[in-house]
């Protein structure tokens, strides 16, 4: 007969105690998680309800060089205009147009404002956006610069010279058209592809002979270094700026787009009538002197409109030129991305 000792009883019972403790701990953990989930749901419920009641949020992608958007953000005018629609507003800053277009394509913003070139590259890459409007032409807001002591007096004298520019930007097209106007081919110059900050450094130390650039970098170089404009876009290019949006957002919320248009028009009129005051507001936000910003503002037109056939045709010319230069992989039809509101 097997003798049952205290040790054997404890050995047999211990596993049951261990399993019971583990089971009770698991039940407690599940209960705690359940309570936490319920509590989180209760906390988030008012937010979800508020978003449903307010009609969501307009997310605007902008660059610090976009002076009118910077002014609107500082003044809070668009928030006030959207409030009656129950729509909130979020400003999302991007370093440049290509990154902004990528943000638009992946759904992190609903609307953006860029120059002529980024939408062409984005459309060639299959991005999901539409042109919803454009500002008036601003041909004086981009130019070819030379140093104040440079012996170069005409564009024709750039043959064989080094010209700094941002590859695939608005000024890339400006340079091509200016060379054509003065009897040169693009192959007649030595393009040096540099972003604005690096291009300015190369320009100042004489590593390049000329610099194709846009405002406010253009105005800053004029005011701060005495750089001389060799030629600007007048009579050669239009230099439109475009408002873009994610296609489905425009179709679902045309009243929000109209509110944006109305505020852009109103603030553009105020800016032109109050240049010094506007420059004083914008300057610290762009990290520039007020006189630089004022010069920049004087060269831009303000007053968004929907794209006309003439504007679409001009944008198509740039797209065709970029394709010929092998800057985009395939030809595109700009009109396919142009949006007009329902009548």
mmCIF file of C-alpha atoms in Angstrom:
data_model
loop_
_atom_site.group_PDB
_atom_site.id
_atom_site.type_symbol
_atom_site.label_atom_id
_atom_site.label_comp_id
_atom_site.label_asym_id
_atom_site.label_seq_id
_atom_site.Cartn_x
_atom_site.Cartn_y
_atom_site.Cartn_z
ATOM 1 C CA UNK A 1 0.000 0.000 0.000
ATOM 2 C CA UNK A 2 1.389 3.338 -1.022
ATOM 3 C CA UNK A 3 1.902 5.754 1.788
ATOM 4 C CA UNK A 4 0.415 9.187 1.231
ATOM 5 C CA UNK A 5 2.620 11.853 2.732
ATOM 6 C CA UNK A 6 2.142 15.596 3.198
ATOM 7 C CA UNK A 7 4.742 16.202 0.510
ATOM 8 C CA UNK A 8 2.819 14.121 -2.022
ATOM 9 C CA UNK A 9 -0.433 15.961 -1.240
ATOM 10 C CA UNK A 10 1.240 19.343 -1.680
ATOM 11 C CA UNK A 11 2.829 18.110 -4.921
ATOM 12 C CA UNK A 12 -0.551 17.032 -6.305
ATOM 13 C CA UNK A 13 -2.429 20.139 -5.221
ATOM 14 C CA UNK A 14 0.195 22.762 -6.197
ATOM 15 C CA UNK A 15 -0.436 22.541 -9.953
ATOM 16 C CA UNK A 16 -4.151 23.143 -9.367
ATOM 17 C CA UNK A 17 -3.385 26.244 -7.303
ATOM 18 C CA UNK A 18 -0.981 27.465 -10.005
ATOM 19 C CA UNK A 19 -3.546 26.970 -12.787
ATOM 20 C CA UNK A 20 -6.305 28.640 -10.745
ATOM 21 C CA UNK A 21 -4.057 31.645 -10.071
ATOM 22 C CA UNK A 22 -3.106 31.895 -13.726
ATOM 23 C CA UNK A 23 -6.736 31.640 -14.805
ATOM 24 C CA UNK A 24 -7.803 34.315 -12.343
ATOM 25 C CA UNK A 25 -4.976 36.594 -13.498
ATOM 26 C CA UNK A 26 -5.994 36.163 -17.141
ATOM 27 C CA UNK A 27 -9.637 36.952 -16.323
ATOM 28 C CA UNK A 28 -8.517 40.048 -14.444
ATOM 29 C CA UNK A 29 -6.315 41.161 -17.350
ATOM 30 C CA UNK A 30 -9.140 40.681 -19.860
ATOM 31 C CA UNK A 31 -11.449 42.631 -17.597
ATOM 32 C CA UNK A 32 -8.940 45.465 -17.301
ATOM 33 C CA UNK A 33 -8.461 45.569 -21.064
ATOM 34 C CA UNK A 34 -12.233 45.632 -21.526
ATOM 35 C CA UNK A 35 -12.597 48.491 -19.098
ATOM 36 C CA UNK A 36 -9.786 50.377 -20.824
ATOM 37 C CA UNK A 37 -11.394 49.899 -24.242
ATOM 38 C CA UNK A 38 -14.763 51.071 -23.001
ATOM 39 C CA UNK A 39 -13.163 54.064 -21.297
ATOM 40 C CA UNK A 40 -11.213 54.933 -24.474
ATOM 41 C CA UNK A 41 -14.373 54.625 -26.551
ATOM 42 C CA UNK A 42 -16.217 56.960 -24.202
ATOM 43 C CA UNK A 43 -13.375 59.471 -24.421
ATOM 44 C CA UNK A 44 -13.234 59.342 -28.228
ATOM 45 C CA UNK A 45 -16.998 59.307 -28.774
ATOM 46 C CA UNK A 46 -17.454 63.082 -28.342
ATOM 47 C CA UNK A 47 -14.587 63.699 -30.789
ATOM 48 C CA UNK A 48 -16.126 61.388 -33.387
ATOM 49 C CA UNK A 49 -19.548 62.953 -32.849
ATOM 50 C CA UNK A 50 -18.032 66.443 -33.138
ATOM 51 C CA UNK A 51 -16.325 65.546 -36.402
ATOM 52 C CA UNK A 52 -19.580 64.178 -37.753
ATOM 53 C CA UNK A 53 -21.468 67.299 -36.724
ATOM 54 C CA UNK A 54 -18.836 69.760 -37.938
ATOM 55 C CA UNK A 55 -18.433 68.210 -41.369
ATOM 56 C CA UNK A 56 -14.750 67.406 -41.056
ATOM 57 C CA UNK A 57 -11.609 69.387 -41.754
ATOM 58 C CA UNK A 58 -9.918 71.074 -44.714
ATOM 59 C CA UNK A 59 -6.202 70.241 -44.763
ATOM 60 C CA UNK A 60 -4.128 72.732 -46.734
ATOM 61 C CA UNK A 61 -0.589 71.999 -47.869
ATOM 62 C CA UNK A 62 1.558 75.114 -48.150
ATOM 63 C CA UNK A 63 5.139 76.320 -48.480
ATOM 64 C CA UNK A 64 6.563 79.303 -46.618
ATOM 65 C CA UNK A 65 7.262 80.936 -49.978
ATOM 66 C CA UNK A 66 3.498 80.978 -50.683
ATOM 67 C CA UNK A 67 3.009 84.466 -49.255
ATOM 68 C CA UNK A 68 -0.773 84.690 -49.514
ATOM 69 C CA UNK A 69 -1.302 81.370 -47.705
ATOM 70 C CA UNK A 70 1.172 82.509 -45.047
ATOM 71 C CA UNK A 71 -0.861 85.701 -44.621
ATOM 72 C CA UNK A 72 -4.155 83.800 -44.431
ATOM 73 C CA UNK A 73 -2.704 81.449 -41.829
ATOM 74 C CA UNK A 74 -1.408 84.364 -39.744
ATOM 75 C CA UNK A 75 -4.666 86.319 -39.962
ATOM 76 C CA UNK A 76 -6.998 83.363 -39.364
ATOM 77 C CA UNK A 77 -9.379 84.598 -42.054
ATOM 78 C CA UNK A 78 -10.056 81.232 -43.674
ATOM 79 C CA UNK A 79 -10.951 79.624 -40.348
ATOM 80 C CA UNK A 80 -13.622 82.278 -39.879
ATOM 81 C CA UNK A 81 -14.986 81.740 -43.379
ATOM 82 C CA UNK A 82 -15.183 77.959 -42.919
ATOM 83 C CA UNK A 83 -16.812 78.140 -39.482
ATOM 84 C CA UNK A 84 -20.395 78.615 -40.795
ATOM 85 C CA UNK A 85 -19.911 75.430 -42.830
ATOM 86 C CA UNK A 86 -18.886 73.562 -39.684
ATOM 87 C CA UNK A 87 -15.503 72.760 -41.243
ATOM 88 C CA UNK A 88 -12.216 72.902 -39.341
ATOM 89 C CA UNK A 89 -8.879 73.885 -40.863
ATOM 90 C CA UNK A 90 -5.406 72.366 -40.638
ATOM 91 C CA UNK A 91 -2.265 73.869 -42.195
ATOM 92 C CA UNK A 92 0.449 71.382 -43.222
ATOM 93 C CA UNK A 93 3.842 72.836 -44.195
ATOM 94 C CA UNK A 94 6.010 71.298 -46.923
ATOM 95 C CA UNK A 95 9.573 72.257 -47.948
ATOM 96 C CA UNK A 96 8.776 72.338 -51.687
ATOM 97 C CA UNK A 97 6.190 71.630 -54.366
ATOM 98 C CA UNK A 98 7.136 67.992 -55.153
ATOM 99 C CA UNK A 99 6.763 66.961 -51.507
ATOM 100 C CA UNK A 100 3.448 68.801 -51.324
ATOM 101 C CA UNK A 101 2.178 66.919 -54.395
ATOM 102 C CA UNK A 102 3.230 63.635 -52.792
ATOM 103 C CA UNK A 103 1.294 64.604 -49.666
ATOM 104 C CA UNK A 104 -1.741 65.321 -51.819
ATOM 105 C CA UNK A 105 -1.354 62.015 -53.629
ATOM 106 C CA UNK A 106 -1.162 59.909 -50.443
ATOM 107 C CA UNK A 107 -4.080 61.722 -48.800
ATOM 108 C CA UNK A 108 -2.329 63.727 -46.084
ATOM 109 C CA UNK A 109 -3.710 67.027 -47.450
ATOM 110 C CA UNK A 110 -6.785 68.005 -49.453
ATOM 111 C CA UNK A 111 -5.597 71.190 -51.161
ATOM 112 C CA UNK A 112 -2.228 72.668 -52.129
ATOM 113 C CA UNK A 113 -0.651 75.641 -53.904
ATOM 114 C CA UNK A 114 2.364 75.247 -56.213
ATOM 115 C CA UNK A 115 4.037 76.631 -59.326
ATOM 116 C CA UNK A 116 3.770 75.354 -62.886
ATOM 117 C CA UNK A 117 6.282 72.499 -62.844
ATOM 118 C CA UNK A 118 5.371 70.198 -59.894
ATOM 119 C CA UNK A 119 1.885 69.298 -61.217
ATOM 120 C CA UNK A 120 3.381 68.241 -64.546
ATOM 121 C CA UNK A 121 5.763 65.795 -62.878
ATOM 122 C CA UNK A 122 2.992 64.578 -60.580
ATOM 123 C CA UNK A 123 0.568 63.956 -63.447
ATOM 124 C CA UNK A 124 3.271 62.095 -65.378
ATOM 125 C CA UNK A 125 3.724 59.894 -62.279
ATOM 126 C CA UNK A 126 -0.016 59.152 -62.061
ATOM 127 C CA UNK A 127 -0.848 61.307 -59.033
ATOM 128 C CA UNK A 128 -4.544 61.711 -58.138
ATOM 129 C CA UNK A 129 -5.206 65.442 -58.229
ATOM 130 C CA UNK A 130 -6.986 68.127 -60.203
ATOM 131 C CA UNK A 131 -6.224 71.762 -60.972
ATOM 132 C CA UNK A 132 -8.975 73.771 -59.283
ATOM 133 C CA UNK A 133 -7.701 77.258 -60.057
ATOM 134 C CA UNK A 134 -4.803 79.543 -60.859
ATOM 135 C CA UNK A 135 -3.518 82.944 -59.837
ATOM 136 C CA UNK A 136 -2.803 85.569 -62.508
ATOM 137 C CA UNK A 137 0.431 85.446 -64.480
ATOM 138 C CA UNK A 138 3.536 86.742 -62.680
ATOM 139 C CA UNK A 139 6.347 86.788 -65.259
ATOM 140 C CA UNK A 140 8.435 89.272 -63.243
ATOM 141 C CA UNK A 141 8.590 86.879 -60.304
ATOM 142 C CA UNK A 142 11.259 84.682 -61.925
ATOM 143 C CA UNK A 143 14.439 85.749 -63.682
ATOM 144 C CA UNK A 144 18.013 85.107 -64.767
ATOM 145 C CA UNK A 145 20.480 86.789 -62.400
ATOM 146 C CA UNK A 146 24.123 87.721 -62.792
ATOM 147 C CA UNK A 147 26.411 89.295 -60.227
ATOM 148 C CA UNK A 148 26.461 93.094 -60.192
ATOM 149 C CA UNK A 149 30.079 93.090 -61.416
ATOM 150 C CA UNK A 150 29.489 90.525 -64.170
ATOM 151 C CA UNK A 151 30.528 91.557 -67.707
ATOM 152 C CA UNK A 152 27.547 89.616 -69.132
ATOM 153 C CA UNK A 153 24.932 92.047 -70.450
ATOM 154 C CA UNK A 154 22.639 89.867 -72.594
ATOM 155 C CA UNK A 155 21.261 86.323 -72.539
ATOM 156 C CA UNK A 156 23.099 85.618 -75.810
ATOM 157 C CA UNK A 157 26.389 86.023 -73.917
ATOM 158 C CA UNK A 158 25.564 82.964 -71.811
ATOM 159 C CA UNK A 159 26.778 80.652 -74.595
ATOM 160 C CA UNK A 160 29.213 78.178 -73.053
ATOM 161 C CA UNK A 161 28.537 79.592 -69.547
ATOM 162 C CA UNK A 162 27.422 77.831 -66.377
ATOM 163 C CA UNK A 163 23.862 78.550 -65.281
ATOM 164 C CA UNK A 164 22.535 77.350 -61.916
ATOM 165 C CA UNK A 165 18.905 76.272 -61.698
ATOM 166 C CA UNK A 166 16.586 73.896 -59.904
ATOM 167 C CA UNK A 167 16.059 70.964 -62.281
ATOM 168 C CA UNK A 168 12.485 70.555 -63.499
ATOM 169 C CA UNK A 169 11.272 73.772 -61.887
ATOM 170 C CA UNK A 170 9.459 76.757 -63.376
ATOM 171 C CA UNK A 171 12.781 78.434 -64.107
ATOM 172 C CA UNK A 172 13.923 75.416 -66.095
ATOM 173 C CA UNK A 173 11.225 76.314 -68.614
ATOM 174 C CA UNK A 174 12.059 80.028 -68.317
ATOM 175 C CA UNK A 175 15.703 79.337 -69.172
ATOM 176 C CA UNK A 176 14.791 77.249 -72.233
ATOM 177 C CA UNK A 177 12.465 79.969 -73.571
ATOM 178 C CA UNK A 178 14.905 82.819 -72.887
ATOM 179 C CA UNK A 179 17.679 80.974 -74.725
ATOM 180 C CA UNK A 180 15.344 80.391 -77.673
ATOM 181 C CA UNK A 181 14.425 84.072 -77.762
ATOM 182 C CA UNK A 182 18.092 85.053 -77.987
ATOM 183 C CA UNK A 183 19.083 82.528 -80.642
ATOM 184 C CA UNK A 184 20.609 79.875 -78.378
ATOM 185 C CA UNK A 185 19.798 76.228 -77.760
ATOM 186 C CA UNK A 186 19.601 74.618 -74.351
ATOM 187 C CA UNK A 187 22.703 72.607 -75.305
ATOM 188 C CA UNK A 188 24.640 75.871 -75.763
ATOM 189 C CA UNK A 189 24.895 76.468 -71.999
ATOM 190 C CA UNK A 190 26.169 74.355 -69.102
ATOM 191 C CA UNK A 191 23.266 73.754 -66.705
ATOM 192 C CA UNK A 192 24.260 73.261 -63.069
ATOM 193 C CA UNK A 193 21.387 71.688 -61.148
ATOM 194 C CA UNK A 194 21.202 73.001 -57.586
ATOM 195 C CA UNK A 195 18.397 73.759 -55.097
ATOM 196 C CA UNK A 196 18.005 77.470 -54.234
ATOM 197 C CA UNK A 197 20.216 77.601 -51.134
ATOM 198 C CA UNK A 198 23.107 75.764 -52.799
ATOM 199 C CA UNK A 199 22.644 77.722 -56.014
ATOM 200 C CA UNK A 200 22.925 81.020 -54.146
ATOM 201 C CA UNK A 201 26.160 79.897 -52.497
ATOM 202 C CA UNK A 202 27.612 78.878 -55.866
ATOM 203 C CA UNK A 203 26.415 82.144 -57.409
ATOM 204 C CA UNK A 204 27.958 84.325 -54.698
ATOM 205 C CA UNK A 205 31.381 82.688 -54.891
ATOM 206 C CA UNK A 206 31.447 82.821 -58.695
ATOM 207 C CA UNK A 207 31.231 79.074 -59.317
ATOM 208 C CA UNK A 208 28.447 79.751 -61.852
ATOM 209 C CA UNK A 209 27.983 82.636 -64.282
ATOM 210 C CA UNK A 210 24.230 83.089 -63.896
ATOM 211 C CA UNK A 211 21.341 81.853 -61.761
ATOM 212 C CA UNK A 212 17.752 81.161 -62.847
ATOM 213 C CA UNK A 213 15.549 81.666 -59.778
ATOM 214 C CA UNK A 214 12.109 82.703 -58.548
ATOM 215 C CA UNK A 215 10.755 84.875 -55.755
ATOM 216 C CA UNK A 216 11.266 85.309 -52.853
ATOM 217 C CA UNK A 217 14.824 83.977 -53.470
ATOM 218 C CA UNK A 218 15.054 86.379 -56.414
ATOM 219 C CA UNK A 219 14.137 89.421 -54.324
ATOM 220 C CA UNK A 220 16.469 88.327 -51.515
ATOM 221 C CA UNK A 221 19.435 88.038 -53.894
ATOM 222 C CA UNK A 222 18.703 91.470 -55.375
ATOM 223 C CA UNK A 223 18.364 93.204 -52.031
ATOM 224 C CA UNK A 224 21.095 91.372 -50.132
ATOM 225 C CA UNK A 225 23.821 90.900 -52.769
ATOM 226 C CA UNK A 226 23.023 93.547 -55.387
ATOM 227 C CA UNK A 227 22.526 90.851 -58.032
ATOM 228 C CA UNK A 228 21.435 92.175 -61.419
ATOM 229 C CA UNK A 229 18.483 90.851 -63.437
ATOM 230 C CA UNK A 230 19.696 89.823 -66.889
ATOM 231 C CA UNK A 231 16.165 88.971 -68.051
ATOM 232 C CA UNK A 232 12.871 88.051 -66.418
ATOM 233 C CA UNK A 233 9.841 86.233 -67.763
ATOM 234 C CA UNK A 234 8.084 89.186 -69.364
ATOM 235 C CA UNK A 235 7.242 88.485 -72.983
ATOM 236 C CA UNK A 236 8.529 84.917 -72.656
ATOM 237 C CA UNK A 237 6.572 82.981 -70.014
ATOM 238 C CA UNK A 238 3.488 83.535 -67.861
ATOM 239 C CA UNK A 239 4.589 81.917 -64.584
ATOM 240 C CA UNK A 240 1.145 80.951 -63.321
ATOM 241 C CA UNK A 241 0.662 79.499 -59.836
ATOM 242 C CA UNK A 242 -1.886 76.733 -59.310
ATOM 243 C CA UNK A 243 -4.316 75.560 -56.653
ATOM 244 C CA UNK A 244 -4.616 71.785 -56.652
ATOM 245 C CA UNK A 245 -6.892 69.384 -54.812
ATOM 246 C CA UNK A 246 -7.559 65.703 -54.360
ATOM 247 C CA UNK A 247 -10.203 64.878 -56.979
ATOM 248 C CA UNK A 248 -12.807 63.198 -54.763
ATOM 249 C CA UNK A 249 -12.610 65.965 -52.139
ATOM 250 C CA UNK A 250 -13.508 68.608 -54.718
ATOM 251 C CA UNK A 251 -16.430 66.562 -55.974
ATOM 252 C CA UNK A 252 -17.766 65.965 -52.452
ATOM 253 C CA UNK A 253 -17.163 69.422 -50.951
ATOM 254 C CA UNK A 254 -17.533 72.115 -53.644
ATOM 255 C CA UNK A 255 -18.866 74.572 -51.045
ATOM 256 C CA UNK A 256 -15.579 74.304 -49.112
ATOM 257 C CA UNK A 257 -13.585 74.960 -52.269
ATOM 258 C CA UNK A 258 -15.746 78.015 -52.971
ATOM 259 C CA UNK A 259 -15.135 79.319 -49.448
ATOM 260 C CA UNK A 260 -11.387 78.894 -50.019
ATOM 261 C CA UNK A 261 -11.643 80.782 -53.324
ATOM 262 C CA UNK A 262 -13.617 83.604 -51.711
ATOM 263 C CA UNK A 263 -11.046 84.056 -48.964
ATOM 264 C CA UNK A 264 -8.097 83.923 -51.368
ATOM 265 C CA UNK A 265 -9.702 86.675 -53.465
ATOM 266 C CA UNK A 266 -10.556 88.838 -50.439
ATOM 267 C CA UNK A 267 -7.137 88.522 -48.820
ATOM 268 C CA UNK A 268 -5.385 89.067 -52.133
ATOM 269 C CA UNK A 269 -7.218 92.390 -52.525
ATOM 270 C CA UNK A 270 -6.338 93.371 -48.952
ATOM 271 C CA UNK A 271 -2.679 92.451 -49.534
ATOM 272 C CA UNK A 272 -2.364 94.585 -52.662
ATOM 273 C CA UNK A 273 -4.006 97.535 -50.897
ATOM 274 C CA UNK A 274 -1.826 97.155 -47.788
ATOM 275 C CA UNK A 275 1.547 95.976 -49.101
ATOM 276 C CA UNK A 276 3.726 97.311 -46.300
ATOM 277 C CA UNK A 277 1.458 95.984 -43.569
ATOM 278 C CA UNK A 278 1.192 92.595 -45.294
ATOM 279 C CA UNK A 279 4.981 92.450 -45.732
ATOM 280 C CA UNK A 280 5.470 93.212 -42.032
ATOM 281 C CA UNK A 281 3.186 90.305 -41.104
ATOM 282 C CA UNK A 282 4.667 87.826 -43.577
ATOM 283 C CA UNK A 283 8.389 88.684 -43.215
ATOM 284 C CA UNK A 284 9.115 87.098 -39.812
ATOM 285 C CA UNK A 285 7.196 83.968 -40.804
ATOM 286 C CA UNK A 286 9.330 83.582 -43.942
ATOM 287 C CA UNK A 287 12.552 84.580 -42.168
ATOM 288 C CA UNK A 288 13.119 87.512 -44.524
ATOM 289 C CA UNK A 289 13.418 91.282 -44.213
ATOM 290 C CA UNK A 290 10.220 93.223 -44.805
ATOM 291 C CA UNK A 291 11.666 95.095 -47.800
ATOM 292 C CA UNK A 292 12.519 91.778 -49.483
ATOM 293 C CA UNK A 293 9.000 90.489 -48.923
ATOM 294 C CA UNK A 294 7.470 93.734 -50.184
ATOM 295 C CA UNK A 295 9.463 93.531 -53.423
ATOM 296 C CA UNK A 296 8.344 89.919 -53.805
ATOM 297 C CA UNK A 297 4.676 90.796 -53.205
ATOM 298 C CA UNK A 298 4.726 93.573 -55.800
ATOM 299 C CA UNK A 299 5.590 91.084 -58.543
ATOM 300 C CA UNK A 300 2.723 88.669 -57.982
ATOM 301 C CA UNK A 301 -0.891 88.897 -59.040
ATOM 302 C CA UNK A 302 -3.638 87.711 -56.711
ATOM 303 C CA UNK A 303 -7.167 86.611 -57.541
ATOM 304 C CA UNK A 304 -7.815 82.923 -58.136
ATOM 305 C CA UNK A 305 -9.941 81.856 -61.127
ATOM 306 C CA UNK A 306 -10.807 78.509 -62.652
ATOM 307 C CA UNK A 307 -8.541 77.397 -65.470
ATOM 308 C CA UNK A 308 -9.395 78.751 -68.909
ATOM 309 C CA UNK A 309 -8.602 77.043 -72.186
ATOM 310 C CA UNK A 310 -5.734 79.514 -72.679
ATOM 311 C CA UNK A 311 -4.169 78.691 -69.294
ATOM 312 C CA UNK A 312 -4.501 74.943 -69.933
ATOM 313 C CA UNK A 313 -2.805 75.420 -73.315
ATOM 314 C CA UNK A 314 0.118 77.260 -71.691
ATOM 315 C CA UNK A 315 0.560 74.505 -69.111
ATOM 316 C CA UNK A 316 0.465 71.949 -71.920
ATOM 317 C CA UNK A 317 3.357 73.744 -73.649
ATOM 318 C CA UNK A 318 5.474 73.355 -70.521
ATOM 319 C CA UNK A 319 4.559 69.674 -70.250
ATOM 320 C CA UNK A 320 5.515 69.088 -73.895
ATOM 321 C CA UNK A 321 8.815 70.930 -73.419
ATOM 322 C CA UNK A 322 9.669 68.845 -70.350
ATOM 323 C CA UNK A 323 8.896 65.672 -72.302
ATOM 324 C CA UNK A 324 11.144 66.799 -75.160
ATOM 325 C CA UNK A 325 13.929 67.447 -72.623
ATOM 326 C CA UNK A 326 13.360 63.930 -71.197
ATOM 327 C CA UNK A 327 12.469 65.404 -67.807
ATOM 328 C CA UNK A 328 9.210 63.409 -67.667
ATOM 329 C CA UNK A 329 8.927 59.775 -68.837
ATOM 330 C CA UNK A 330 5.829 60.133 -71.004
ATOM 331 C CA UNK A 331 3.677 62.806 -72.647
ATOM 332 C CA UNK A 332 0.675 63.973 -70.633
ATOM 333 C CA UNK A 333 -2.620 65.729 -71.382
ATOM 334 C CA UNK A 334 -3.019 68.567 -68.874
ATOM 335 C CA UNK A 335 -6.722 68.974 -69.641
ATOM 336 C CA UNK A 336 -7.398 65.544 -68.133
ATOM 337 C CA UNK A 337 -6.471 66.974 -64.727
ATOM 338 C CA UNK A 338 -8.327 70.278 -65.089
ATOM 339 C CA UNK A 339 -11.520 70.642 -63.018
ATOM 340 C CA UNK A 340 -14.410 73.025 -63.472
ATOM 341 C CA UNK A 341 -17.381 73.341 -61.108
ATOM 342 C CA UNK A 342 -20.757 72.037 -62.205
ATOM 343 C CA UNK A 343 -22.927 74.757 -63.711
#
